[in-house]
């Protein structure tokens, strides 16, 4: 399955988490999202969102001001 990019650069809290939630809601089980954020609060908000939804962060990285999350949609 091809990774789905989500460019959330420049969006401020709570928009990155809300956009990730919306993308996951409409996705098939097993879909992989590559989420790019510049809001430092996303480092807290997105992991908290994953605890709520049951989806998984497979990898996260910080590259300067850029936060990158690889998120896998859980099976229904």
Short mmCIF file of C-alpha atoms in Angstrom, two decimals, residues 6-67:
data_model
loop_
_atom_site.label_atom_id
_atom_site.label_comp_id
_atom_site.label_asym_id
_atom_site.label_seq_id
_atom_site.Cartn_x
_atom_site.Cartn_y
_atom_site.Cartn_z
CA UNK A 6 -0.40 14.68 4.92
CA UNK A 7 1.32 18.05 4.74
CA UNK A 8 0.19 19.91 7.85
CA UNK A 9 3.06 22.39 7.90
CA UNK A 10 2.11 25.81 9.21
CA UNK A 11 -1.08 24.66 10.95
CA UNK A 12 -1.38 25.43 14.66
CA UNK A 13 -2.93 23.41 17.47
CA UNK A 14 -5.46 21.82 17.35
CA UNK A 15 -5.65 21.66 13.53
CA UNK A 16 -2.92 19.03 12.93
CA UNK A 17 -4.57 16.53 15.27
CA UNK A 18 -8.03 17.28 13.86
CA UNK A 19 -6.82 16.77 10.28
CA UNK A 20 -5.13 13.49 11.20
CA UNK A 21 -8.32 12.30 12.93
CA UNK A 22 -10.38 13.16 9.83
CA UNK A 23 -7.94 11.41 7.47
CA UNK A 24 -7.88 8.27 9.63
CA UNK A 25 -11.66 8.17 9.91
CA UNK A 26 -12.03 7.89 6.14
CA UNK A 27 -9.13 5.48 5.58
CA UNK A 28 -9.03 1.73 5.05
CA UNK A 29 -7.53 -0.48 7.76
CA UNK A 30 -3.78 -0.77 7.26
CA UNK A 31 -3.41 2.58 5.47
CA UNK A 32 -0.10 4.33 6.19
CA UNK A 33 0.00 8.11 6.56
CA UNK A 34 3.19 10.18 6.50
CA UNK A 35 2.28 13.29 8.49
CA UNK A 36 4.48 16.40 8.43
CA UNK A 37 3.85 19.11 11.06
CA UNK A 38 5.66 22.23 12.21
CA UNK A 39 3.58 22.93 15.33
CA UNK A 40 5.59 21.75 18.36
CA UNK A 41 2.34 20.82 20.17
CA UNK A 42 1.78 18.08 17.57
CA UNK A 43 4.50 16.09 19.40
CA UNK A 44 2.01 15.82 22.28
CA UNK A 45 -1.34 15.98 20.48
CA UNK A 46 -0.78 13.30 17.84
CA UNK A 47 0.46 10.57 20.24
CA UNK A 48 -2.52 11.37 22.51
CA UNK A 49 -4.85 11.08 19.52
CA UNK A 50 -3.38 7.66 18.68
CA UNK A 51 -4.10 6.48 22.24
CA UNK A 52 -7.73 7.56 21.75
CA UNK A 53 -8.22 6.04 18.29
CA UNK A 54 -6.18 2.86 18.70
CA UNK A 55 -4.13 3.61 15.57
CA UNK A 56 -0.34 3.33 15.73
CA UNK A 57 2.64 5.58 15.27
CA UNK A 58 5.15 3.29 13.57
CA UNK A 59 7.89 5.89 13.46
CA UNK A 60 8.38 9.52 14.44
CA UNK A 61 11.24 11.88 13.76
CA UNK A 62 12.18 15.47 14.31
CA UNK A 63 14.13 17.29 11.62
CA UNK A 64 14.74 20.82 12.88
CA UNK A 65 11.29 22.41 13.20
CA UNK A 66 9.66 19.60 11.21
CA UNK A 67 7.94 16.69 12.96
#
